[in-house]
PDB file of C-alpha atoms in Angstrom:
ATOM      1  CA  MET W 211      -6.416 -27.134 -25.464  1.00  0.00           C
ATOM      2  CA  ALA W 212      -4.518 -24.715 -23.178  1.00  0.00           C
ATOM      3  CA  GLU W 213      -5.744 -21.765 -26.490  1.00  0.00           C
ATOM      4  CA  LYS W 214      -8.692 -23.736 -27.215  1.00  0.00           C
ATOM      5  CA  ARG W 215      -9.364 -22.808 -23.248  1.00  0.00           C
ATOM      6  CA  ILE W 216      -8.783 -19.408 -23.500  1.00  0.00           C
ATOM      7  CA  GLY W 217     -10.802 -18.821 -26.347  1.00  0.00           C
ATOM      8  CA  GLU W 218     -13.502 -20.311 -24.378  1.00  0.00           C
ATOM      9  CA  ILE W 219     -13.266 -18.269 -21.802  1.00  0.00           C
ATOM     10  CA  LEU W 220     -13.218 -14.706 -24.075  1.00  0.00           C
ATOM     11  CA  MET W 221     -16.128 -16.146 -25.560  1.00  0.00           C
ATOM     12  CA  GLU W 222     -18.311 -16.907 -22.062  1.00  0.00           C
ATOM     13  CA  ALA W 223     -17.428 -13.365 -21.755  1.00  0.00           C
ATOM     14  CA  GLY W 224     -18.878 -11.699 -24.609  1.00  0.00           C
ATOM     15  CA  LEU W 225     -15.626 -10.019 -26.147  1.00  0.00           C
ATOM     16  CA  ILE W 226     -16.191 -13.041 -29.182  1.00  0.00           C
ATOM     17  CA  ASP W 227     -18.020 -14.638 -30.869  1.00  0.00           C
ATOM     18  CA  GLU W 228     -17.377 -17.975 -32.272  1.00  0.00           C
ATOM     19  CA  ALA W 229     -17.241 -17.164 -35.707  1.00  0.00           C
ATOM     20  CA  GLN W 230     -14.519 -14.416 -34.601  1.00  0.00           C
ATOM     21  CA  LEU W 231     -12.648 -17.689 -32.829  1.00  0.00           C
ATOM     22  CA  ASN W 232     -13.386 -20.446 -35.834  1.00  0.00           C
ATOM     23  CA  GLU W 233     -11.276 -17.320 -37.708  1.00  0.00           C
ATOM     24  CA  ALA W 234      -8.124 -16.592 -35.227  1.00  0.00           C
ATOM     25  CA  LEU W 235      -8.369 -21.034 -35.236  1.00  0.00           C
ATOM     26  CA  GLU W 236      -7.993 -21.415 -39.161  1.00  0.00           C
ATOM     27  CA  ASP W 237      -5.181 -18.029 -38.826  1.00  0.00           C
ATOM     28  CA  GLN W 238      -3.313 -20.650 -36.024  1.00  0.00           C
ATOM     29  CA  LYS W 239      -3.465 -23.120 -37.969  1.00  0.00           C
ATOM     30  CA  ALA W 240      -2.102 -21.732 -41.907  1.00  0.00           C
ATOM     31  CA  LEU W 241       0.592 -19.328 -39.302  1.00  0.00           C
ATOM     32  CA  GLY W 242       0.897 -20.390 -35.837  1.00  0.00           C
ATOM     33  CA  GLY W 243       0.396 -18.177 -32.474  1.00  0.00           C
ATOM     34  CA  ARG W 244      -1.807 -18.333 -29.706  1.00  0.00           C
ATOM     35  CA  ILE W 245      -5.034 -16.939 -30.742  1.00  0.00           C
ATOM     36  CA  GLY W 246      -5.011 -13.840 -27.491  1.00  0.00           C
ATOM     37  CA  GLY W 247      -2.490 -12.640 -30.076  1.00  0.00           C
ATOM     38  CA  ILE W 248      -4.092 -13.451 -33.005  1.00  0.00           C
ATOM     39  CA  LEU W 249      -7.281 -11.795 -31.734  1.00  0.00           C
ATOM     40  CA  VAL W 250      -5.369  -8.707 -30.867  1.00  0.00           C
ATOM     41  CA  ASP W 251      -3.235  -8.831 -33.363  1.00  0.00           C
ATOM     42  CA  LYS W 252      -6.846  -8.451 -35.909  1.00  0.00           C
ATOM     43  CA  CYS W 253      -8.406  -6.629 -34.748  1.00  0.00           C
ATOM     44  CA  MET W 254     -11.274  -8.709 -32.898  1.00  0.00           C
ATOM     45  CA  LEU W 255     -10.146  -7.827 -29.404  1.00  0.00           C
ATOM     46  CA  ASP W 256      -8.874  -4.902 -27.332  1.00  0.00           C
ATOM     47  CA  GLY W 257      -5.367  -5.474 -25.761  1.00  0.00           C
ATOM     48  CA  ARG W 258      -6.111  -4.092 -22.155  1.00  0.00           C
ATOM     49  CA  GLU W 259      -9.338  -6.296 -22.342  1.00  0.00           C
ATOM     50  CA  TYR W 260      -8.569  -9.162 -23.430  1.00  0.00           C
ATOM     51  CA  LEU W 261      -5.280  -9.143 -20.185  1.00  0.00           C
ATOM     52  CA  LEU W 262      -7.780  -7.832 -18.024  1.00  0.00           C
ATOM     53  CA  THR W 263     -10.121 -10.344 -18.349  1.00  0.00           C
ATOM     54  CA  LEU W 264      -7.971 -13.107 -19.049  1.00  0.00           C
ATOM     55  CA  SER W 265      -6.100 -11.764 -15.154  1.00  0.00           C
ATOM     56  CA  PHE W 266      -9.853 -12.225 -13.815  1.00  0.00           C
ATOM     57  CA  HIS W 267     -10.668 -15.749 -14.730  1.00  0.00           C
ATOM     58  CA  LEU W 268      -7.460 -17.223 -13.901  1.00  0.00           C
ATOM     59  CA  GLY W 269      -6.173 -15.445 -10.892  1.00  0.00           C
ATOM     60  CA  VAL W 270      -2.675 -14.342 -12.779  1.00  0.00           C
ATOM     61  CA  PRO W 271      -1.408 -10.927 -12.347  1.00  0.00           C
ATOM     62  CA  THR W 272      -1.045  -8.938 -15.603  1.00  0.00           C
ATOM     63  CA  LEU W 273       1.945  -6.881 -16.424  1.00  0.00           C
ATOM     64  CA  ASP W 274       2.737  -3.743 -17.449  1.00  0.00           C
ATOM     65  CA  PHE W 275       6.469  -3.605 -18.737  1.00  0.00           C
ATOM     66  CA  THR W 276       6.767   0.567 -18.911  1.00  0.00           C
ATOM     67  CA  LYS W 277       6.928   0.241 -14.750  1.00  0.00           C
ATOM     68  CA  VAL W 278       9.052  -2.404 -14.650  1.00  0.00           C
ATOM     69  CA  THR W 279      13.855  -2.380 -15.610  1.00  0.00           C
ATOM     70  CA  ILE W 280      14.120  -5.642 -16.727  1.00  0.00           C
ATOM     71  CA  PRO W 281      18.096  -6.506 -15.674  1.00  0.00           C
ATOM     72  CA  GLY W 282      20.294  -7.671 -18.331  1.00  0.00           C
ATOM     73  CA  ALA W 283      20.677 -10.463 -16.244  1.00  0.00           C
ATOM     74  CA  VAL W 284      17.813 -11.640 -15.702  1.00  0.00           C
ATOM     75  CA  MET W 285      16.471 -10.850 -19.209  1.00  0.00           C
ATOM     76  CA  ARG W 286      19.453 -13.021 -20.508  1.00  0.00           C
ATOM     77  CA  LEU W 287      18.330 -16.053 -17.860  1.00  0.00           C
ATOM     78  CA  ILE W 288      15.941 -17.185 -20.837  1.00  0.00           C
ATOM     79  CA  LYS W 289      17.474 -18.019 -24.032  1.00  0.00           C
ATOM     80  CA  LYS W 290      16.624 -15.849 -26.903  1.00  0.00           C
ATOM     81  CA  GLU W 291      15.016 -19.509 -28.676  1.00  0.00           C
ATOM     82  CA  MET W 292      13.027 -20.864 -25.307  1.00  0.00           C
ATOM     83  CA  ALA W 293      11.930 -17.228 -25.310  1.00  0.00           C
ATOM     84  CA  TRP W 294      10.052 -16.917 -29.240  1.00  0.00           C
ATOM     85  CA  ASN W 295       9.252 -20.271 -29.300  1.00  0.00           C
ATOM     86  CA  TYR W 296       7.116 -20.128 -25.936  1.00  0.00           C
ATOM     87  CA  MET W 297       6.490 -16.431 -25.256  1.00  0.00           C
ATOM     88  CA  ILE W 298       8.282 -15.156 -22.614  1.00  0.00           C
ATOM     89  CA  LEU W 299      10.057 -12.793 -21.141  1.00  0.00           C
ATOM     90  CA  PRO W 300      11.728 -13.082 -17.719  1.00  0.00           C
ATOM     91  CA  VAL W 301      11.013 -10.218 -15.697  1.00  0.00           C
ATOM     92  CA  SER W 302      12.584 -10.461 -12.167  1.00  0.00           C
ATOM     93  CA  VAL W 303      14.025 -12.803  -9.631  1.00  0.00           C
ATOM     94  CA  LYS W 304      13.187 -12.964  -6.057  1.00  0.00           C
ATOM     95  CA  GLU W 305      14.645 -14.983  -2.225  1.00  0.00           C
ATOM     96  CA  THR W 306      12.032 -16.877  -0.607  1.00  0.00           C
ATOM     97  CA  ARG W 307      12.605 -19.502   1.878  1.00  0.00           C
ATOM     98  CA  SER W 308      11.789 -21.993  -0.504  1.00  0.00           C
ATOM     99  CA  GLY W 309      14.166 -20.540  -3.034  1.00  0.00           C
ATOM    100  CA  LYS W 310      14.975 -18.332  -5.507  1.00  0.00           C
ATOM    101  CA  VAL W 311      12.269 -17.782  -7.929  1.00  0.00           C
ATOM    102  CA  LEU W 312      11.316 -16.203 -11.492  1.00  0.00           C
ATOM    103  CA  THR W 313       8.222 -13.672 -12.349  1.00  0.00           C
ATOM    104  CA  LEU W 314       7.946 -14.956 -15.954  1.00  0.00           C
ATOM    105  CA  ALA W 315       5.685 -12.679 -18.012  1.00  0.00           C
ATOM    106  CA  MET W 316       4.194 -14.832 -20.321  1.00  0.00           C
ATOM    107  CA  ALA W 317       1.715 -14.565 -23.035  1.00  0.00           C
ATOM    108  CA  ASP W 318      -0.630 -17.555 -21.726  1.00  0.00           C
ATOM    109  CA  PRO W 319       0.274 -18.299 -18.741  1.00  0.00           C
ATOM    110  CA  THR W 320      -2.245 -21.774 -19.131  1.00  0.00           C
ATOM    111  CA  ASP W 321       0.928 -22.954 -21.267  1.00  0.00           C
ATOM    112  CA  LEU W 322       2.405 -26.143 -18.965  1.00  0.00           C
ATOM    113  CA  ARG W 323       5.423 -26.667 -21.064  1.00  0.00           C
ATOM    114  CA  ALA W 324       6.482 -23.410 -21.364  1.00  0.00           C
ATOM    115  CA  ILE W 325       6.626 -23.168 -17.133  1.00  0.00           C
ATOM    116  CA  ASP W 326       8.536 -26.389 -17.618  1.00  0.00           C
ATOM    117  CA  ALA W 327      10.575 -25.311 -20.138  1.00  0.00           C
ATOM    118  CA  ALA W 328      11.303 -22.733 -17.792  1.00  0.00           C
ATOM    119  CA  GLU W 329      12.194 -24.169 -14.507  1.00  0.00           C
ATOM    120  CA  GLN W 330      14.239 -26.496 -16.217  1.00  0.00           C
ATOM    121  CA  GLY W 331      16.135 -24.037 -18.224  1.00  0.00           C
ATOM    122  CA  VAL W 332      16.600 -21.749 -15.336  1.00  0.00           C
ATOM    123  CA  LYS W 333      16.663 -23.877 -12.007  1.00  0.00           C
ATOM    124  CA  MET W 334      14.149 -22.077 -10.683  1.00  0.00           C
ATOM    125  CA  LYS W 335      10.408 -22.117  -9.617  1.00  0.00           C
ATOM    126  CA  VAL W 336       8.478 -19.924 -12.262  1.00  0.00           C
ATOM    127  CA  GLU W 337       5.603 -17.146 -11.514  1.00  0.00           C
ATOM    128  CA  PRO W 338       4.077 -16.174 -14.407  1.00  0.00           C
ATOM    129  CA  VAL W 339       2.635 -12.764 -15.188  1.00  0.00           C
ATOM    130  CA  LEU W 340      -0.032 -12.479 -18.204  1.00  0.00           C
ATOM    131  CA  ALA W 341       1.704  -9.931 -21.280  1.00  0.00           C
ATOM    132  CA  LEU W 342       0.463  -8.943 -24.271  1.00  0.00           C
ATOM    133  CA  GLU W 343       1.952 -11.074 -26.862  1.00  0.00           C
ATOM    134  CA  LEU W 344       2.832  -7.950 -29.177  1.00  0.00           C
ATOM    135  CA  GLU W 345       4.611  -6.688 -26.242  1.00  0.00           C
ATOM    136  CA  ILE W 346       6.776  -9.171 -25.905  1.00  0.00           C
ATOM    137  CA  ARG W 347       7.388  -9.687 -29.655  1.00  0.00           C
ATOM    138  CA  HIS W 348       8.336  -6.272 -28.995  1.00  0.00           C
ATOM    139  CA  ILE W 349      10.533  -6.321 -26.582  1.00  0.00           C
ATOM    140  CA  LEU W 350      12.635  -9.441 -27.746  1.00  0.00           C
ATOM    141  CA  ILE W 351      13.160  -7.687 -31.401  1.00  0.00           C
ATOM    142  CA  ASP W 352      14.322  -4.896 -29.817  1.00  0.00           C
ATOM    143  CA  TYR W 353      16.542  -5.765 -26.814  1.00  0.00           C
ATOM    144  CA  TYR W 354      17.913  -8.678 -29.439  1.00  0.00           C
ATOM    145  CA  GLU W 355      18.117  -7.005 -32.463  1.00  0.00           C
ATOM    146  CA  ASN W 356      18.747  -2.938 -31.470  1.00  0.00           C
ATOM    147  CA  ASN W 357      20.491  -3.617 -27.832  1.00  0.00           C
ATOM    148  CA  TYR W 358      22.394  -6.297 -28.928  1.00  0.00           C
ATOM    149  CA  GLY W 359      20.799  -8.381 -25.739  1.00  0.00           C
ATOM    150  CA  ASN W 360      22.885  -6.161 -23.785  1.00  0.00           C
ATOM    151  CA  GLY W 361      22.017  -3.910 -20.898  1.00  0.00           C
ATOM    152  CA  ASP W 362      18.684  -3.527 -18.685  1.00  0.00           C
ATOM    153  CA  TYR W 363      15.539  -3.268 -20.343  1.00  0.00           C
ATOM    154  CA  ARG W 364      12.570  -0.857 -20.113  1.00  0.00           C
ATOM    155  CA  LEU W 365       9.577  -0.039 -22.705  1.00  0.00           C
ATOM    156  CA  GLU W 366       8.982   3.658 -23.098  1.00  0.00           C
ATOM    157  CA  ARG W 367       5.714   3.305 -23.484  1.00  0.00           C
ATOM    158  CA  ALA W 368       2.649   0.740 -24.590  1.00  0.00           C
ATOM    159  CA  VAL W 369       2.701  -1.249 -27.887  1.00  0.00           C
ATOM    160  CA  GLN W 370       0.048  -0.797 -29.672  1.00  0.00           C
ATOM    161  CA  PRO W 371      -1.889  -3.406 -32.431  1.00  0.00           C
ATOM    162  CA  VAL W 372      -1.993  -2.177 -36.105  1.00  0.00           C
ATOM    163  CA  ASP W 373      -4.396   0.786 -36.632  1.00  0.00           C
ATOM    164  CA  CYS W 374      -7.874  -0.721 -34.830  1.00  0.00           C
ATOM    165  CA  ALA W 375      -9.538   2.910 -35.634  1.00  0.00           C
ATOM    166  CA  GLY W 376     -13.017   1.203 -36.525  1.00  0.00           C
ATOM    167  CA  ARG W 377     -13.549  -0.457 -33.644  1.00  0.00           C
ATOM    168  CA  ASP W 378     -16.121   1.169 -30.510  1.00  0.00           C
ATOM    169  CA  LYS W 379     -13.544   1.975 -27.939  1.00  0.00           C
ATOM    170  CA  ALA W 380     -16.385   4.133 -25.920  1.00  0.00           C
ATOM    171  CA  VAL W 381     -16.732   0.503 -23.972  1.00  0.00           C
ATOM    172  CA  TYR W 382     -13.304   1.754 -22.582  1.00  0.00           C
ATOM    173  CA  GLU W 383     -13.285   5.127 -21.640  1.00  0.00           C
ATOM    174  CA  PRO W 384     -15.504   5.289 -18.733  1.00  0.00           C
ATOM    175  CA  PHE W 385     -12.035   3.492 -16.993  1.00  0.00           C
ATOM    176  CA  ALA W 386      -9.142   6.008 -18.767  1.00  0.00           C
ATOM    177  CA  LYS W 387      -8.584   7.671 -16.274  1.00  0.00           C
ATOM    178  CA  PHE W 388      -7.501   4.901 -14.325  1.00  0.00           C
ATOM    179  CA  GLY W 389      -5.002   4.050 -15.592  1.00  0.00           C
ATOM    180  CA  SER W 390      -2.072   6.077 -15.428  1.00  0.00           C
ATOM    181  CA  SER W 391      -0.043   7.418 -13.001  1.00  0.00           C
ATOM    182  CA  SER W 392       2.339   9.923 -13.457  1.00  0.00           C
ATOM    183  CA  ALA W 393       5.004   8.827 -10.748  1.00  0.00           C
ATOM    184  CA  ALA W 394       8.286   6.851 -12.404  1.00  0.00           C
ATOM    185  CA  PRO W 395       8.384   3.591 -10.252  1.00  0.00           C
ATOM    186  CA  SER W 396      11.987   2.650  -8.968  1.00  0.00           C
ATOM    187  CA  PRO W 397      13.106  -0.875 -10.295  1.00  0.00           C
ATOM    188  CA  SER W 398      12.844  -1.911  -6.884  1.00  0.00           C
ATOM    189  CA  SER W 399       9.409  -1.657  -6.645  1.00  0.00           C
ATOM    190  CA  ALA W 400       7.647  -3.023  -9.279  1.00  0.00           C
ATOM    191  CA  ALA W 401       4.814  -4.708  -7.633  1.00  0.00           C
ATOM    192  CA  ALA W 402       4.554  -1.644  -4.812  1.00  0.00           C
ATOM    193  CA  SER W 403       4.268   0.445  -7.910  1.00  0.00           C
ATOM    194  CA  GLY W 404       1.504  -0.648  -9.729  1.00  0.00           C
ATOM    195  CA  ALA W 405       3.322  -2.692 -12.775  1.00  0.00           C
ATOM    196  CA  PHE W 406       1.627  -5.540 -11.547  1.00  0.00           C
ATOM    197  CA  LEU W 407      -2.130  -5.618 -11.377  1.00  0.00           C
ATOM    198  CA  ALA W 408      -3.056  -8.091  -9.028  1.00  0.00           C
ATOM    199  CA  PRO W 409      -7.021  -9.356  -8.541  1.00  0.00           C
ATOM    200  CA  GLU W 410      -7.319  -7.409  -4.654  1.00  0.00           C
ATOM    201  CA  ASP W 411      -6.986  -3.890  -6.195  1.00  0.00           C
ATOM    202  CA  ALA W 412      -9.967  -1.709  -7.034  1.00  0.00           C
ATOM    203  CA  CYS W 413     -11.393   1.764  -8.029  1.00  0.00           C
ATOM    204  CA  ALA W 414     -14.142   3.859  -7.723  1.00  0.00           C
ATOM    205  CA  CYS W 415     -16.419   4.967 -10.287  1.00  0.00           C
ATOM    206  CA  ASP W 416     -19.220   7.025  -9.945  1.00  0.00           C
ATOM    207  CA  ASP W 417     -20.937   6.686 -13.204  1.00  0.00           C
ATOM    208  CA  VAL W 418     -20.974   2.353 -12.291  1.00  0.00           C
ATOM    209  CA  ILE W 419     -21.814   3.058  -8.511  1.00  0.00           C
ATOM    210  CA  ARG W 420     -25.203   4.637  -9.164  1.00  0.00           C
ATOM    211  CA  GLU W 421     -26.095   2.760 -11.672  1.00  0.00           C
ATOM    212  CA  LEU W 422     -25.637   0.139  -9.106  1.00  0.00           C
ATOM    213  CA  GLU W 423     -27.408   1.648  -6.394  1.00  0.00           C
ATOM    214  CA  GLU W 424     -30.557   2.427  -8.991  1.00  0.00           C
ATOM    215  CA  LYS W 425     -30.290  -0.978 -10.778  1.00  0.00           C
ATOM    216  CA  LEU W 426     -29.157  -3.453  -7.938  1.00  0.00           C
ATOM    217  CA  VAL W 427     -28.884  -2.414  -4.279  1.00  0.00           C
ATOM    218  CA  GLY W 428     -32.779  -2.589  -4.015  1.00  0.00           C
ATOM    219  CA  GLU W 429     -32.298  -7.344  -5.612  1.00  0.00           C
ATOM    220  CA  TYR W 430     -29.726  -7.711  -2.891  1.00  0.00           C
ATOM    221  CA  ALA W 431     -31.526  -5.019  -0.099  1.00  0.00           C
ATOM    222  CA  ASN W 432     -27.596  -4.255   0.964  1.00  0.00           C
ATOM    223  CA  PHE W 433     -25.511  -1.606  -0.850  1.00  0.00           C
ATOM    224  CA  SER W 434     -21.977  -2.332   1.414  1.00  0.00           C
ATOM    225  CA  ARG W 435     -22.636  -5.765  -0.346  1.00  0.00           C
ATOM    226  CA  VAL W 436     -22.716  -4.676  -3.397  1.00  0.00           C
ATOM    227  CA  LEU W 437     -19.992  -1.957  -3.772  1.00  0.00           C
ATOM    228  CA  ARG W 438     -18.054  -4.816  -1.689  1.00  0.00           C
ATOM    229  CA  ALA W 439     -18.784  -7.391  -4.689  1.00  0.00           C
ATOM    230  CA  LEU W 440     -18.145  -4.481  -7.309  1.00  0.00           C
ATOM    231  CA  LEU W 441     -14.877  -3.157  -5.972  1.00  0.00           C
ATOM    232  CA  LYS W 442     -13.458  -6.672  -5.840  1.00  0.00           C
ATOM    233  CA  LEU W 443     -13.763  -7.259  -9.278  1.00  0.00           C
ATOM    234  CA  LEU W 444     -12.608  -3.845 -10.065  1.00  0.00           C
ATOM    235  CA  PHE W 445      -9.754  -5.188  -8.334  1.00  0.00           C
ATOM    236  CA  ALA W 446      -9.452  -8.032  -9.736  1.00  0.00           C
ATOM    237  CA  LYS W 447      -9.533  -6.939 -13.643  1.00  0.00           C
ATOM    238  CA  GLY W 448      -6.638  -4.427 -12.483  1.00  0.00           C
ATOM    239  CA  VAL W 449      -8.898  -1.751 -13.663  1.00  0.00           C
ATOM    240  CA  VAL W 450      -6.585   1.186 -11.326  1.00  0.00           C
ATOM    241  CA  GLN W 451      -3.825   1.293  -9.268  1.00  0.00           C
ATOM    242  CA  ARG W 452      -4.487   1.760  -5.096  1.00  0.00           C
ATOM    243  CA  GLU W 453      -3.093   5.298  -5.808  1.00  0.00           C
ATOM    244  CA  ASP W 454      -5.623   5.630  -7.961  1.00  0.00           C
ATOM    245  CA  LEU W 455      -8.394   5.149  -5.370  1.00  0.00           C
ATOM    246  CA  THR W 456      -7.421   6.921  -2.693  1.00  0.00           C
ATOM    247  CA  GLU W 457      -6.149  10.140  -4.700  1.00  0.00           C
ATOM    248  CA  ILE W 458     -10.318   9.603  -5.929  1.00  0.00           C
ATOM    249  CA  LEU W 459     -11.909   8.465  -2.106  1.00  0.00           C
ATOM    250  CA  GLY W 460      -9.618  11.690  -1.362  1.00  0.00           C
ATOM    251  CA  GLU W 461     -10.986  14.318  -3.631  1.00  0.00           C
ATOM    252  CA  MET W 462     -14.497  12.657  -2.738  1.00  0.00           C
ATOM    253  CA  LYS W 463     -14.060  13.271   0.739  1.00  0.00           C
ATOM    254  CA  ALA W 464     -13.001  16.575   0.127  1.00  0.00           C
ATOM    255  CA  ARG W 465     -15.894  17.785  -1.897  1.00  0.00           C
ATOM    256  CA  GLU W 466     -18.553  16.308   0.357  1.00  0.00           C
ATOM    257  CA  LYS W 467     -16.755  19.184   3.552  1.00  0.00           C
ATOM    258  CA  GLY W 468     -16.670  21.553   0.948  1.00  0.00           C
ATOM    259  CA  GLY W 469     -13.232  21.742   0.797  1.00  0.00           C
ATOM    260  CA  PRO W 470     -10.300  22.704  -1.854  1.00  0.00           C
ATOM    261  CA  VAL W 471     -10.834  19.055  -5.065  1.00  0.00           C
TER     262      VAL W 471
END
């Protein structure tokens, strides 16, 4: 049921059509796996687009593995077999008033069986974050096969699916400049550094704002309200990090004052 729900979310968002979902379901029946991972692997769906859409609809933050170091002691909290079975990865443990909480990267955060199994295994509450199945698979192989299950782990660069060169990337390019950060965060500040793209982040995008000015402000007669809604949506989708928004707004302010940009 969870897989079907995710498929329906993707269809309702216009990211896939019924034929693509049915093809992915047939592959799932024959080979196993999860709908999202199958669609990304088959180049029917862009991985980042998939993450942002599910994050928005499910209210679950996404995780950028390249911006967080997973301590070896945390990685080994979940047995390798369980991690492979449910496509999950332990990321960090935090202390709360009610006890320890494990941040758990999941390919499918709607999989309650996986959450229950993890909580029983680690004897603490689990807080899910959304991650690409493709990257979870890569990390499991890299850590247990290449690192022999020893030491801390950090993904050096994002994992790319098979060659999807034929896919039209124009839809994502307007936001590309907002998606990177040169600062390397410390392992202890993953959340603050943008490793977790939560549904509270926001961005400024001139082209989108101009389109809203032309097409929507007249209808709602309140640009402030429209802009607030836009920022809330982009925050929820995790398009940018806080520092990116601050930088862009600073450049706009300097330009208006005639100062250096």
